[in-house]
Amino acid sequence: MQPASNATVFIVDDDASVREALAWLLRSRHLLGEGFGGAEEFDAMLQAGWMPSQPCCLLLDVRMPGMSGLALFDKLVERGLVEVMPVIFLSGHADVPTAVAMVKRGAFDFCEKPFSDNALVDRVEQALRRSQEVLRDRQEQQQLQARLAELTERERDVMRLVVEG
C-alpha cells in the first residue's frame, strides 16, 4: 500500500541545507515535505490548533538551539499526536540510551546522520502508512460513535441484549 497522495512529511531541523536536501529527497519519491527551522516554529503551529487530518509524519532533529527535538517530542506525546504523526528522529550525535528511550516512548524510529537516503525514505513511507491506518481507524470509530448516538433508548436496550447473547 502506497502512502496517500496528500500525505505530508514535516521536517524540523535548524540547518536549512538539511531541510532543503530532505525536501528534495522526498520530492524525488513523490512525497510532500514541509520544513520548519526549529521546534518552536512547529510547536506554534500545533498551539494554533492544527491537528492532523491527513497522513503525516515528522522528521525531527534531536539537537537544535532553543527547544530541542526531545522537548518537542515530549509535547507531542502529551498531546497524543505520536500515533497519528509518527516521529522519526534524526541525529548527528546519537547515543544508544536516548534512542532506546525515545522509541520506548513512542518514536517511530531513530536515524543517525549520515543516513542512507533510500533507507530513510522507506521508513518515512512506512510511517506515513501507519499514520494513514491510525487516521482511518479513528474515523471509523467516530462514525460508529455517531451511529450509536442516533439510537433510541429502546434500540440501545435491544443492542445490549444482542451483545449479551
PDB file of C-alpha atoms in Angstrom:
ATOM      1  CA  MET A   1       0.000   0.000   0.000  1.00  0.00           C
ATOM      2  CA  GLN A   2       1.360   3.389  -1.030  1.00  0.00           C
ATOM      3  CA  PRO A   3       1.023   6.392   1.278  1.00  0.00           C
ATOM      4  CA  ALA A   4      -1.845   8.717   0.360  1.00  0.00           C
ATOM      5  CA  SER A   5      -1.016  11.339  -2.259  1.00  0.00           C
ATOM      6  CA  ASN A   6      -1.934  14.094   0.230  1.00  0.00           C
ATOM      7  CA  ALA A   7       0.482  12.810   2.889  1.00  0.00           C
ATOM      8  CA  THR A   8       2.919  15.354   4.326  1.00  0.00           C
ATOM      9  CA  VAL A   9       6.344  14.881   5.856  1.00  0.00           C
ATOM     10  CA  PHE A  10       7.165  17.663   8.304  1.00  0.00           C
ATOM     11  CA  ILE A  11      10.888  18.377   8.569  1.00  0.00           C
ATOM     12  CA  VAL A  12      12.051  20.141  11.740  1.00  0.00           C
ATOM     13  CA  ASP A  13      15.763  20.937  11.596  1.00  0.00           C
ATOM     14  CA  ASP A  14      17.675  24.136  12.364  1.00  0.00           C
ATOM     15  CA  ASP A  15      20.002  23.566   9.379  1.00  0.00           C
ATOM     16  CA  ALA A  16      18.389  24.980   6.221  1.00  0.00           C
ATOM     17  CA  SER A  17      20.618  22.887   3.947  1.00  0.00           C
ATOM     18  CA  VAL A  18      19.469  19.687   5.686  1.00  0.00           C
ATOM     19  CA  ARG A  19      15.804  20.731   5.344  1.00  0.00           C
ATOM     20  CA  GLU A  20      16.275  21.512   1.659  1.00  0.00           C
ATOM     21  CA  ALA A  21      18.141  18.246   0.981  1.00  0.00           C
ATOM     22  CA  LEU A  22      15.466  16.228   2.764  1.00  0.00           C
ATOM     23  CA  ALA A  23      12.675  18.053   0.906  1.00  0.00           C
ATOM     24  CA  TRP A  24      14.446  17.324  -2.409  1.00  0.00           C
ATOM     25  CA  LEU A  25      14.900  13.664  -1.435  1.00  0.00           C
ATOM     26  CA  LEU A  26      11.205  13.376  -0.577  1.00  0.00           C
ATOM     27  CA  ARG A  27      10.156  15.051  -3.846  1.00  0.00           C
ATOM     28  CA  SER A  28      12.277  12.522  -5.742  1.00  0.00           C
ATOM     29  CA  ARG A  29       9.965   9.845  -4.300  1.00  0.00           C
ATOM     30  CA  HIS A  30       6.798  11.925  -4.939  1.00  0.00           C
ATOM     31  CA  LEU A  31       6.329  12.881  -1.278  1.00  0.00           C
ATOM     32  CA  LEU A  32       5.433  16.326   0.005  1.00  0.00           C
ATOM     33  CA  GLY A  33       7.800  17.840   2.565  1.00  0.00           C
ATOM     34  CA  GLU A  34       7.216  20.951   4.663  1.00  0.00           C
ATOM     35  CA  GLY A  35      10.151  22.444   6.548  1.00  0.00           C
ATOM     36  CA  PHE A  36      10.384  24.220   9.895  1.00  0.00           C
ATOM     37  CA  GLY A  37      13.532  25.955  11.127  1.00  0.00           C
ATOM     38  CA  GLY A  38      13.055  24.955  14.737  1.00  0.00           C
ATOM     39  CA  ALA A  39      10.936  23.145  17.262  1.00  0.00           C
ATOM     40  CA  GLU A  40       9.317  26.404  18.434  1.00  0.00           C
ATOM     41  CA  GLU A  41       8.086  27.128  14.919  1.00  0.00           C
ATOM     42  CA  PHE A  42       6.459  23.687  14.627  1.00  0.00           C
ATOM     43  CA  ASP A  43       5.052  23.894  18.160  1.00  0.00           C
ATOM     44  CA  ALA A  44       3.482  27.266  17.321  1.00  0.00           C
ATOM     45  CA  MET A  45       1.540  25.594  14.509  1.00  0.00           C
ATOM     46  CA  LEU A  46       0.265  22.994  16.979  1.00  0.00           C
ATOM     47  CA  GLN A  47      -0.628  25.628  19.575  1.00  0.00           C
ATOM     48  CA  ALA A  48      -2.627  27.463  16.901  1.00  0.00           C
ATOM     49  CA  GLY A  49      -4.917  24.441  16.844  1.00  0.00           C
ATOM     50  CA  TRP A  50      -3.608  22.427  13.906  1.00  0.00           C
ATOM     51  CA  MET A  51      -4.465  18.742  14.126  1.00  0.00           C
ATOM     52  CA  PRO A  52      -3.536  16.070  11.595  1.00  0.00           C
ATOM     53  CA  SER A  53      -6.418  15.271   9.262  1.00  0.00           C
ATOM     54  CA  GLN A  54      -4.297  13.729   6.514  1.00  0.00           C
ATOM     55  CA  PRO A  55      -1.484  11.171   6.807  1.00  0.00           C
ATOM     56  CA  CYS A  56       1.732  12.760   8.031  1.00  0.00           C
ATOM     57  CA  CYS A  57       4.970  12.076   9.829  1.00  0.00           C
ATOM     58  CA  LEU A  58       7.706  14.154  11.397  1.00  0.00           C
ATOM     59  CA  LEU A  59      11.447  14.095  10.697  1.00  0.00           C
ATOM     60  CA  LEU A  60      12.819  15.680  13.855  1.00  0.00           C
ATOM     61  CA  ASP A  61      16.382  16.748  14.594  1.00  0.00           C
ATOM     62  CA  VAL A  62      17.387  15.923  18.159  1.00  0.00           C
ATOM     63  CA  ARG A  63      19.689  18.870  18.866  1.00  0.00           C
ATOM     64  CA  MET A  64      18.625  22.379  17.933  1.00  0.00           C
ATOM     65  CA  PRO A  65      19.093  25.781  19.542  1.00  0.00           C
ATOM     66  CA  GLY A  66      16.178  26.762  21.744  1.00  0.00           C
ATOM     67  CA  MET A  67      13.663  23.958  22.153  1.00  0.00           C
ATOM     68  CA  SER A  68      15.298  20.616  21.404  1.00  0.00           C
ATOM     69  CA  GLY A  69      13.712  17.884  19.338  1.00  0.00           C
ATOM     70  CA  LEU A  70      13.399  15.831  22.504  1.00  0.00           C
ATOM     71  CA  ALA A  71      11.403  18.615  24.206  1.00  0.00           C
ATOM     72  CA  LEU A  72       9.117  18.915  21.170  1.00  0.00           C
ATOM     73  CA  PHE A  73       8.640  15.145  21.214  1.00  0.00           C
ATOM     74  CA  ASP A  74       7.586  15.357  24.870  1.00  0.00           C
ATOM     75  CA  LYS A  75       4.900  17.880  23.869  1.00  0.00           C
ATOM     76  CA  LEU A  76       3.708  15.616  21.044  1.00  0.00           C
ATOM     77  CA  VAL A  77       3.435  12.700  23.472  1.00  0.00           C
ATOM     78  CA  GLU A  78       1.456  14.877  25.932  1.00  0.00           C
ATOM     79  CA  ARG A  79      -0.933  15.897  23.142  1.00  0.00           C
ATOM     80  CA  GLY A  80      -1.384  12.295  21.997  1.00  0.00           C
ATOM     81  CA  LEU A  81      -0.080  13.003  18.491  1.00  0.00           C
ATOM     82  CA  VAL A  82       2.687  10.414  18.066  1.00  0.00           C
ATOM     83  CA  GLU A  83       0.323   7.698  16.812  1.00  0.00           C
ATOM     84  CA  VAL A  84      -1.256   9.813  14.101  1.00  0.00           C
ATOM     85  CA  MET A  85       2.018  11.629  13.317  1.00  0.00           C
ATOM     86  CA  PRO A  86       4.872   9.105  13.673  1.00  0.00           C
ATOM     87  CA  VAL A  87       8.190  10.719  14.629  1.00  0.00           C
ATOM     88  CA  ILE A  88      11.500   9.741  13.059  1.00  0.00           C
ATOM     89  CA  PHE A  89      14.403  11.300  14.941  1.00  0.00           C
ATOM     90  CA  LEU A  90      17.480  12.420  13.029  1.00  0.00           C
ATOM     91  CA  SER A  91      20.705  12.951  14.913  1.00  0.00           C
ATOM     92  CA  GLY A  92      24.352  13.523  14.174  1.00  0.00           C
ATOM     93  CA  HIS A  93      25.118  12.900  17.836  1.00  0.00           C
ATOM     94  CA  ALA A  94      23.107   9.785  18.555  1.00  0.00           C
ATOM     95  CA  ASP A  95      23.578   7.834  21.712  1.00  0.00           C
ATOM     96  CA  VAL A  96      22.002   4.461  22.342  1.00  0.00           C
ATOM     97  CA  PRO A  97      20.249   5.306  25.651  1.00  0.00           C
ATOM     98  CA  THR A  98      18.497   8.336  24.105  1.00  0.00           C
ATOM     99  CA  ALA A  99      17.457   6.364  21.024  1.00  0.00           C
ATOM    100  CA  VAL A 100      16.097   3.488  23.110  1.00  0.00           C
ATOM    101  CA  ALA A 101      14.248   5.857  25.453  1.00  0.00           C
ATOM    102  CA  MET A 102      12.571   7.711  22.577  1.00  0.00           C
ATOM    103  CA  VAL A 103      11.498   4.526  20.804  1.00  0.00           C
ATOM    104  CA  LYS A 104      10.090   3.167  24.079  1.00  0.00           C
ATOM    105  CA  ARG A 105       8.099   6.409  24.467  1.00  0.00           C
ATOM    106  CA  GLY A 106       6.585   6.026  21.006  1.00  0.00           C
ATOM    107  CA  ALA A 107       9.045   7.340  18.426  1.00  0.00           C
ATOM    108  CA  PHE A 108       8.719   5.510  15.121  1.00  0.00           C
ATOM    109  CA  ASP A 109      12.477   5.358  14.513  1.00  0.00           C
ATOM    110  CA  PHE A 110      15.817   6.954  15.310  1.00  0.00           C
ATOM    111  CA  CYS A 111      18.238   7.522  12.398  1.00  0.00           C
ATOM    112  CA  GLU A 112      21.828   8.592  12.770  1.00  0.00           C
ATOM    113  CA  LYS A 113      23.314  11.162  10.362  1.00  0.00           C
ATOM    114  CA  PRO A 114      24.641  10.467   7.820  1.00  0.00           C
ATOM    115  CA  PHE A 115      21.877   8.076   6.826  1.00  0.00           C
ATOM    116  CA  SER A 116      21.061   6.065   3.744  1.00  0.00           C
ATOM    117  CA  ASP A 117      18.664   8.098   1.606  1.00  0.00           C
ATOM    118  CA  ASN A 118      16.745   5.029   0.441  1.00  0.00           C
ATOM    119  CA  ALA A 119      16.507   3.530   3.919  1.00  0.00           C
ATOM    120  CA  LEU A 120      15.250   6.839   5.349  1.00  0.00           C
ATOM    121  CA  VAL A 121      12.584   7.308   2.678  1.00  0.00           C
ATOM    122  CA  ASP A 122      11.498   3.684   3.098  1.00  0.00           C
ATOM    123  CA  ARG A 123      10.975   4.348   6.818  1.00  0.00           C
ATOM    124  CA  VAL A 124       9.130   7.597   6.005  1.00  0.00           C
ATOM    125  CA  GLU A 125       6.775   5.694   3.708  1.00  0.00           C
ATOM    126  CA  GLN A 126       6.166   3.122   6.458  1.00  0.00           C
ATOM    127  CA  ALA A 127       5.453   5.926   8.942  1.00  0.00           C
ATOM    128  CA  LEU A 128       3.003   7.545   6.514  1.00  0.00           C
ATOM    129  CA  ARG A 129       1.203   4.237   6.031  1.00  0.00           C
ATOM    130  CA  ARG A 130       0.900   3.876   9.805  1.00  0.00           C
ATOM    131  CA  SER A 131      -0.468   7.425  10.061  1.00  0.00           C
ATOM    132  CA  GLN A 132      -2.982   6.613   7.331  1.00  0.00           C
ATOM    133  CA  GLU A 133      -4.113   3.487   9.207  1.00  0.00           C
ATOM    134  CA  VAL A 134      -4.496   5.365  12.507  1.00  0.00           C
ATOM    135  CA  LEU A 135      -6.496   8.147  10.836  1.00  0.00           C
ATOM    136  CA  ARG A 136      -8.731   5.577   9.125  1.00  0.00           C
ATOM    137  CA  ASP A 137      -9.300   3.722  12.411  1.00  0.00           C
ATOM    138  CA  ARG A 138     -10.128   6.965  14.241  1.00  0.00           C
ATOM    139  CA  GLN A 139     -12.559   7.980  11.500  1.00  0.00           C
ATOM    140  CA  GLU A 140     -14.291   4.590  11.672  1.00  0.00           C
ATOM    141  CA  GLN A 141     -14.509   4.931  15.473  1.00  0.00           C
ATOM    142  CA  GLN A 142     -16.050   8.396  15.158  1.00  0.00           C
ATOM    143  CA  GLN A 143     -18.580   7.122  12.631  1.00  0.00           C
ATOM    144  CA  LEU A 144     -19.518   4.256  14.942  1.00  0.00           C
ATOM    145  CA  GLN A 145     -19.922   6.642  17.891  1.00  0.00           C
ATOM    146  CA  ALA A 146     -22.129   8.900  15.737  1.00  0.00           C
ATOM    147  CA  ARG A 147     -24.331   5.943  14.750  1.00  0.00           C
ATOM    148  CA  LEU A 148     -24.633   4.808  18.366  1.00  0.00           C
ATOM    149  CA  ALA A 149     -25.616   8.329  19.417  1.00  0.00           C
ATOM    150  CA  GLU A 150     -28.515   8.220  16.939  1.00  0.00           C
ATOM    151  CA  LEU A 151     -30.071   5.119  18.538  1.00  0.00           C
ATOM    152  CA  THR A 152     -33.203   5.483  20.606  1.00  0.00           C
ATOM    153  CA  GLU A 153     -33.195   4.237  24.189  1.00  0.00           C
ATOM    154  CA  ARG A 154     -35.211   1.175  23.110  1.00  0.00           C
ATOM    155  CA  GLU A 155     -32.744   0.426  20.292  1.00  0.00           C
ATOM    156  CA  ARG A 156     -29.876   0.643  22.795  1.00  0.00           C
ATOM    157  CA  ASP A 157     -31.682  -1.805  25.074  1.00  0.00           C
ATOM    158  CA  VAL A 158     -32.097  -4.240  22.186  1.00  0.00           C
ATOM    159  CA  MET A 159     -28.451  -3.818  21.209  1.00  0.00           C
ATOM    160  CA  ARG A 160     -27.327  -4.559  24.800  1.00  0.00           C
ATOM    161  CA  LEU A 161     -29.432  -7.721  24.829  1.00  0.00           C
ATOM    162  CA  VAL A 162     -27.999  -8.836  21.468  1.00  0.00           C
ATOM    163  CA  VAL A 163     -24.446  -8.225  22.711  1.00  0.00           C
ATOM    164  CA  GLU A 164     -25.143 -10.175  25.915  1.00  0.00           C
ATOM    165  CA  GLY A 165     -26.414 -13.082  23.818  1.00  0.00           C
TER     166      GLY A 165
END
